[in-house]
mmCIF file of C-alpha atoms in Angstrom:
data_model
loop_
_atom_site.group_PDB
_atom_site.id
_atom_site.type_symbol
_atom_site.label_atom_id
_atom_site.label_comp_id
_atom_site.label_asym_id
_atom_site.label_seq_id
_atom_site.Cartn_x
_atom_site.Cartn_y
_atom_site.Cartn_z
ATOM 1 C CA GLY A 48 9.916 -12.742 -8.162
ATOM 2 C CA GLN A 49 8.122 -9.730 -8.765
ATOM 3 C CA GLN A 50 9.907 -6.554 -7.496
ATOM 4 C CA VAL A 51 9.542 -2.856 -7.597
ATOM 5 C CA MET A 52 12.044 -1.016 -6.262
ATOM 6 C CA GLN A 53 12.222 3.179 -5.373
ATOM 7 C CA ILE A 54 15.379 5.429 -5.219
ATOM 8 C CA PRO A 55 16.277 6.971 -3.218
ATOM 9 C CA GLN A 56 15.595 5.393 -0.117
ATOM 10 C CA TYR A 57 15.711 8.569 1.927
ATOM 11 C CA GLN A 58 15.825 12.341 1.006
ATOM 12 C CA HIS A 59 16.349 15.472 2.933
ATOM 13 C CA VAL A 60 15.714 18.466 1.254
ATOM 14 C CA GLN A 61 15.237 22.067 2.389
ATOM 15 C CA GLU A 62 11.797 23.961 2.233
ATOM 16 C CA GLY A 63 11.553 25.199 -1.345
ATOM 17 C CA GLU A 64 13.976 22.951 -3.067
ATOM 18 C CA ASP A 65 12.419 20.271 -5.783
ATOM 19 C CA PHE A 66 12.524 16.488 -4.931
ATOM 20 C CA THR A 67 11.702 12.937 -7.228
ATOM 21 C CA THR A 68 11.640 9.979 -6.366
ATOM 22 C CA TYR A 69 12.147 7.006 -9.124
ATOM 23 C CA CYS A 70 10.115 3.728 -9.029
ATOM 24 C CA ASN A 71 11.288 0.722 -11.227
ATOM 25 C CA SER A 72 9.258 -2.809 -11.737
ATOM 26 C CA SER A 73 11.318 -5.753 -13.017
ATOM 27 C CA THR A 74 7.983 -6.704 -15.220
ATOM 28 C CA THR A 75 5.461 -4.714 -17.261
ATOM 29 C CA LEU A 76 3.094 -2.927 -15.387
ATOM 30 C CA SER A 77 -0.454 -2.368 -16.439
ATOM 31 C CA ASN A 78 -0.941 0.652 -14.336
ATOM 32 C CA ILE A 79 0.970 2.100 -11.689
ATOM 33 C CA GLN A 80 -0.554 4.048 -8.481
ATOM 34 C CA TRP A 81 1.106 6.523 -6.008
ATOM 35 C CA TYR A 82 0.685 6.467 -2.443
ATOM 36 C CA LYS A 83 1.343 8.926 0.278
ATOM 37 C CA GLN A 84 1.858 7.908 4.200
ATOM 38 C CA ARG A 85 2.300 10.428 6.727
ATOM 39 C CA PRO A 86 4.353 9.401 9.867
ATOM 40 C CA GLY A 87 2.297 7.038 12.020
ATOM 41 C CA GLY A 88 -0.484 7.168 9.385
ATOM 42 C CA HIS A 89 -1.565 4.918 6.932
ATOM 43 C CA PRO A 90 -1.114 4.935 3.080
ATOM 44 C CA VAL A 91 -3.192 7.487 1.064
ATOM 45 C CA PHE A 92 -3.924 7.582 -2.482
ATOM 46 C CA LEU A 93 -2.573 10.249 -4.965
ATOM 47 C CA ILE A 94 -2.932 9.100 -8.328
ATOM 48 C CA GLN A 95 -3.131 6.111 -10.689
ATOM 49 C CA LEU A 96 -1.610 6.098 -14.275
ATOM 50 C CA VAL A 97 -2.539 3.850 -17.110
ATOM 51 C CA LYS A 98 -0.845 4.834 -20.465
ATOM 52 C CA SER A 99 2.373 4.430 -21.647
ATOM 53 C CA GLY A 100 4.187 7.990 -21.215
ATOM 54 C CA GLU A 101 1.564 9.403 -19.362
ATOM 55 C CA VAL A 102 2.364 12.519 -17.415
ATOM 56 C CA LYS A 103 -0.274 13.584 -14.638
ATOM 57 C CA LYS A 104 -0.032 17.014 -12.479
ATOM 58 C CA GLN A 105 -1.461 17.882 -8.949
ATOM 59 C CA LYS A 106 -0.618 21.387 -8.081
ATOM 60 C CA ARG A 107 3.045 20.989 -7.519
ATOM 61 C CA LEU A 108 3.216 17.057 -7.875
ATOM 62 C CA THR A 109 4.164 15.831 -11.196
ATOM 63 C CA PHE A 110 3.592 11.839 -12.160
ATOM 64 C CA GLN A 111 5.211 10.002 -14.939
ATOM 65 C CA PHE A 112 4.874 6.884 -16.222
ATOM 66 C CA GLY A 113 7.454 5.224 -18.615
ATOM 67 C CA GLU A 114 7.069 4.595 -21.959
ATOM 68 C CA ALA A 115 7.720 0.852 -21.305
ATOM 69 C CA LYS A 116 5.626 0.855 -18.569
ATOM 70 C CA LYS A 117 8.137 -0.160 -16.236
ATOM 71 C CA ASN A 118 8.884 2.641 -14.320
ATOM 72 C CA SER A 119 7.991 5.847 -13.246
ATOM 73 C CA SER A 120 8.091 9.050 -11.381
ATOM 74 C CA LEU A 121 6.946 11.554 -9.017
ATOM 75 C CA HIS A 122 8.454 15.067 -8.737
ATOM 76 C CA ILE A 123 7.683 17.713 -6.002
ATOM 77 C CA THR A 124 8.347 21.338 -6.921
ATOM 78 C CA ALA A 125 9.331 23.729 -4.197
ATOM 79 C CA THR A 126 8.842 21.472 -1.300
ATOM 80 C CA GLN A 127 6.860 22.242 1.739
ATOM 81 C CA THR A 128 7.242 20.756 5.273
ATOM 82 C CA THR A 129 3.423 19.298 4.665
ATOM 83 C CA ASP A 130 5.005 17.300 2.118
ATOM 84 C CA VAL A 131 6.788 15.353 4.717
ATOM 85 C CA GLY A 132 6.142 11.623 4.957
ATOM 86 C CA THR A 133 6.921 8.261 2.745
ATOM 87 C CA TYR A 134 6.063 8.123 -0.605
ATOM 88 C CA PHE A 135 5.234 4.602 -2.491
ATOM 89 C CA CYS A 136 4.245 3.389 -5.789
ATOM 90 C CA ALA A 137 2.353 0.542 -6.275
ATOM 91 C CA GLY A 138 2.350 -1.677 -9.730
ATOM 92 C CA GLU A 139 -0.379 -4.206 -10.664
ATOM 93 C CA ILE A 140 1.321 -7.154 -11.846
ATOM 94 C CA PRO A 141 0.134 -8.951 -13.825
ATOM 95 C CA SER A 142 -2.418 -7.147 -15.443
ATOM 96 C CA GLY A 143 -5.989 -7.527 -14.372
ATOM 97 C CA THR A 144 -5.417 -9.118 -11.324
ATOM 98 C CA TYR A 145 -6.162 -6.425 -8.884
ATOM 99 C CA LYS A 146 -2.636 -7.517 -7.063
ATOM 100 C CA TYR A 147 -0.703 -4.683 -6.479
ATOM 101 C CA ILE A 148 3.082 -4.534 -5.513
ATOM 102 C CA PHE A 149 4.126 -1.595 -3.483
ATOM 103 C CA GLY A 150 7.572 -0.153 -4.117
ATOM 104 C CA THR A 151 10.421 -0.086 -1.086
ATOM 105 C CA GLY A 152 9.376 3.728 -0.687
ATOM 106 C CA THR A 153 11.228 6.900 -0.420
ATOM 107 C CA ARG A 154 11.242 8.582 3.027
ATOM 108 C CA LEU A 155 11.309 12.876 2.289
ATOM 109 C CA LYS A 156 11.909 15.111 5.231
ATOM 110 C CA VAL A 157 11.563 18.612 4.791
ATOM 111 C CA LEU A 158 14.045 21.112 6.388
ATOM 112 C CA ALA A 159 12.373 24.380 7.278
ATOM 113 C CA SER B 183 -19.919 6.497 1.977
ATOM 114 C CA GLN B 184 -17.714 3.798 2.070
ATOM 115 C CA THR B 185 -15.581 3.159 5.586
ATOM 116 C CA ILE B 186 -13.142 0.622 6.552
ATOM 117 C CA HIS B 187 -12.583 -0.482 10.150
ATOM 118 C CA GLN B 188 -9.691 -2.282 11.558
ATOM 119 C CA TRP B 189 -9.308 -3.820 14.920
ATOM 120 C CA PRO B 190 -7.731 -3.762 17.385
ATOM 121 C CA ALA B 191 -5.616 -0.418 16.905
ATOM 122 C CA THR B 192 -2.322 -2.215 19.105
ATOM 123 C CA LEU B 193 -1.909 -5.584 20.450
ATOM 124 C CA VAL B 194 1.152 -7.223 22.003
ATOM 125 C CA GLN B 195 1.266 -10.763 22.105
ATOM 126 C CA PRO B 196 3.618 -13.493 23.391
ATOM 127 C CA VAL B 197 5.797 -16.167 21.337
ATOM 128 C CA GLY B 198 3.504 -18.616 20.169
ATOM 129 C CA SER B 199 -0.029 -17.324 21.012
ATOM 130 C CA PRO B 200 -2.679 -17.005 18.045
ATOM 131 C CA LEU B 201 -3.885 -14.305 16.304
ATOM 132 C CA SER B 202 -6.576 -12.945 14.814
ATOM 133 C CA LEU B 203 -7.208 -9.354 13.162
ATOM 134 C CA GLU B 204 -10.506 -8.529 11.569
ATOM 135 C CA CYS B 205 -11.332 -6.076 9.067
ATOM 136 C CA THR B 206 -14.398 -4.888 7.921
ATOM 137 C CA VAL B 207 -16.053 -2.424 5.147
ATOM 138 C CA GLU B 208 -18.633 -0.559 4.642
ATOM 139 C CA GLY B 209 -20.939 1.023 1.940
ATOM 140 C CA THR B 210 -19.637 -1.091 -0.795
ATOM 141 C CA SER B 211 -20.276 -4.631 -2.199
ATOM 142 C CA ASN B 212 -18.061 -7.023 -3.693
ATOM 143 C CA PRO B 213 -14.629 -5.357 -2.877
ATOM 144 C CA ASN B 214 -11.205 -6.574 -3.237
ATOM 145 C CA LEU B 215 -9.563 -6.797 0.056
ATOM 146 C CA TYR B 216 -6.012 -7.165 0.799
ATOM 147 C CA TRP B 217 -3.715 -7.491 4.208
ATOM 148 C CA TYR B 218 -0.426 -5.972 4.172
ATOM 149 C CA ARG B 219 2.602 -6.006 6.619
ATOM 150 C CA GLN B 220 4.808 -3.174 7.038
ATOM 151 C CA ALA B 221 8.064 -3.419 9.284
ATOM 152 C CA ALA B 222 9.338 -0.353 10.945
ATOM 153 C CA GLY B 223 10.588 2.091 8.368
ATOM 154 C CA ARG B 224 9.908 -0.490 5.501
ATOM 155 C CA GLY B 225 7.760 -0.816 2.959
ATOM 156 C CA LEU B 226 4.383 -2.309 2.473
ATOM 157 C CA GLN B 227 4.437 -6.389 1.794
ATOM 158 C CA LEU B 228 1.417 -8.031 0.476
ATOM 159 C CA LEU B 229 0.322 -10.826 2.229
ATOM 160 C CA PHE B 230 -3.112 -11.688 0.878
ATOM 161 C CA TYR B 231 -5.454 -10.588 -1.577
ATOM 162 C CA SER B 232 -9.174 -11.790 -2.125
ATOM 163 C CA VAL B 233 -11.372 -10.717 -5.130
ATOM 164 C CA GLY B 234 -14.373 -12.672 -3.764
ATOM 165 C CA ILE B 235 -15.704 -14.752 -0.725
ATOM 166 C CA GLY B 236 -13.776 -17.958 -0.549
ATOM 167 C CA GLN B 237 -11.046 -16.625 -2.966
ATOM 168 C CA ILE B 238 -7.824 -16.010 -0.855
ATOM 169 C CA SER B 239 -4.417 -15.380 -2.652
ATOM 170 C CA SER B 240 -1.563 -15.812 -0.632
ATOM 171 C CA GLU B 241 1.629 -14.143 -1.323
ATOM 172 C CA VAL B 242 4.366 -15.226 0.913
ATOM 173 C CA PRO B 243 4.994 -18.421 2.789
ATOM 174 C CA GLN B 244 4.540 -17.725 6.409
ATOM 175 C CA ASN B 245 2.472 -19.080 9.401
ATOM 176 C CA LEU B 246 -0.334 -16.653 8.677
ATOM 177 C CA SER B 247 -3.372 -17.303 7.288
ATOM 178 C CA ALA B 248 -6.543 -14.959 5.570
ATOM 179 C CA SER B 249 -10.181 -15.877 5.527
ATOM 180 C CA ARG B 250 -13.215 -13.790 4.015
ATOM 181 C CA PRO B 251 -16.462 -15.422 5.421
ATOM 182 C CA GLN B 252 -18.476 -12.497 4.252
ATOM 183 C CA ASP B 253 -18.409 -10.340 1.331
ATOM 184 C CA ARG B 254 -17.084 -7.197 3.403
ATOM 185 C CA GLN B 255 -15.168 -9.233 6.056
ATOM 186 C CA PHE B 256 -11.657 -10.070 5.984
ATOM 187 C CA ILE B 257 -9.943 -11.885 8.498
ATOM 188 C CA LEU B 258 -5.953 -12.834 9.294
ATOM 189 C CA SER B 259 -4.941 -15.264 11.471
ATOM 190 C CA SER B 260 -2.250 -17.176 13.057
ATOM 191 C CA LYS B 261 -2.403 -20.363 15.075
ATOM 192 C CA LYS B 262 1.250 -19.445 16.738
ATOM 193 C CA LEU B 263 2.928 -15.922 16.218
ATOM 194 C CA LEU B 264 6.616 -15.682 15.668
ATOM 195 C CA LEU B 265 8.836 -12.893 16.580
ATOM 196 C CA SER B 266 9.273 -12.203 12.976
ATOM 197 C CA ASP B 267 5.336 -11.241 12.852
ATOM 198 C CA SER B 268 5.766 -8.052 14.537
ATOM 199 C CA GLY B 269 4.891 -4.985 12.508
ATOM 200 C CA PHE B 270 2.014 -2.987 11.355
ATOM 201 C CA TYR B 271 -0.707 -4.652 9.620
ATOM 202 C CA LEU B 272 -3.086 -2.676 7.266
ATOM 203 C CA CYS B 273 -6.320 -3.846 5.612
ATOM 204 C CA ALA B 274 -7.503 -1.944 2.374
ATOM 205 C CA TRP B 275 -10.067 -2.283 0.055
ATOM 206 C CA SER B 276 -10.665 -1.423 -3.640
ATOM 207 C CA ALA B 277 -13.639 -1.284 -5.943
ATOM 208 C CA ARG B 278 -13.933 -4.057 -8.743
ATOM 209 C CA SER B 279 -14.058 -2.099 -11.641
ATOM 210 C CA TYR B 280 -11.440 -3.086 -14.072
ATOM 211 C CA GLY B 281 -10.327 -0.460 -16.906
ATOM 212 C CA SER B 282 -11.070 2.473 -13.903
ATOM 213 C CA VAL B 283 -9.146 3.754 -11.365
ATOM 214 C CA ASN B 284 -8.183 0.879 -8.679
ATOM 215 C CA GLU B 285 -7.680 2.920 -5.845
ATOM 216 C CA GLN B 286 -6.892 1.235 -2.748
ATOM 217 C CA PHE B 287 -8.366 2.650 0.741
ATOM 218 C CA PHE B 288 -6.479 1.768 3.726
ATOM 219 C CA GLY B 289 -7.993 0.952 7.300
ATOM 220 C CA PRO B 290 -6.167 2.682 10.509
ATOM 221 C CA GLY B 291 -3.840 -0.401 10.846
ATOM 222 C CA THR B 292 -3.118 -2.799 14.010
ATOM 223 C CA ARG B 293 0.390 -2.395 15.307
ATOM 224 C CA LEU B 294 1.591 -5.986 16.554
ATOM 225 C CA THR B 295 4.305 -6.456 18.680
ATOM 226 C CA VAL B 296 5.237 -10.051 19.628
ATOM 227 C CA LEU B 297 7.193 -10.653 22.736
#
């Protein structure tokens, strides 16, 4: 079946260090979304990438969509304690269905 | 502005009992609606999604069912709960606008414990 995997599952970093999570799909995606879930909360939308090779930035966050539209990454520069949470990617499979398969998530802990 | 309501916030039910979780959306029309389940410390598993009244797509075989009796109402049900049904249930909606950003807005969730 359709799967979206994320690595790493967990990441502990010192405040100020960089962080990257990678998302890989078994099938080509029409678009990919990224969400952040704070402990005890619900997922909150961060961004959507649509084009092959697309790169988008939001302050310290950089999002990339692979050329083959099967993988994506989220990079956070100089992490802060407010970055703590679980980051999920979600891919639309198949195209045009509005059905999204969420990745397994990467839980980030930032040590002050 | 749009709002999504989900209740109850927490629920403790015995094995074999029925379940009904309700989700309603305000401030939009013809939304896509979703039910997800999240086990403790895990990712989101898509259970059902709906692109219109009476149109329900089921993603995993289980003893749960979903209904969409009205445009902005999505109900998750079970006739007999299993221990494995415990988890955090999230309802979400997105606008029907193909080619645009399909951001999903999540409700606060229902934490279900089956004993």
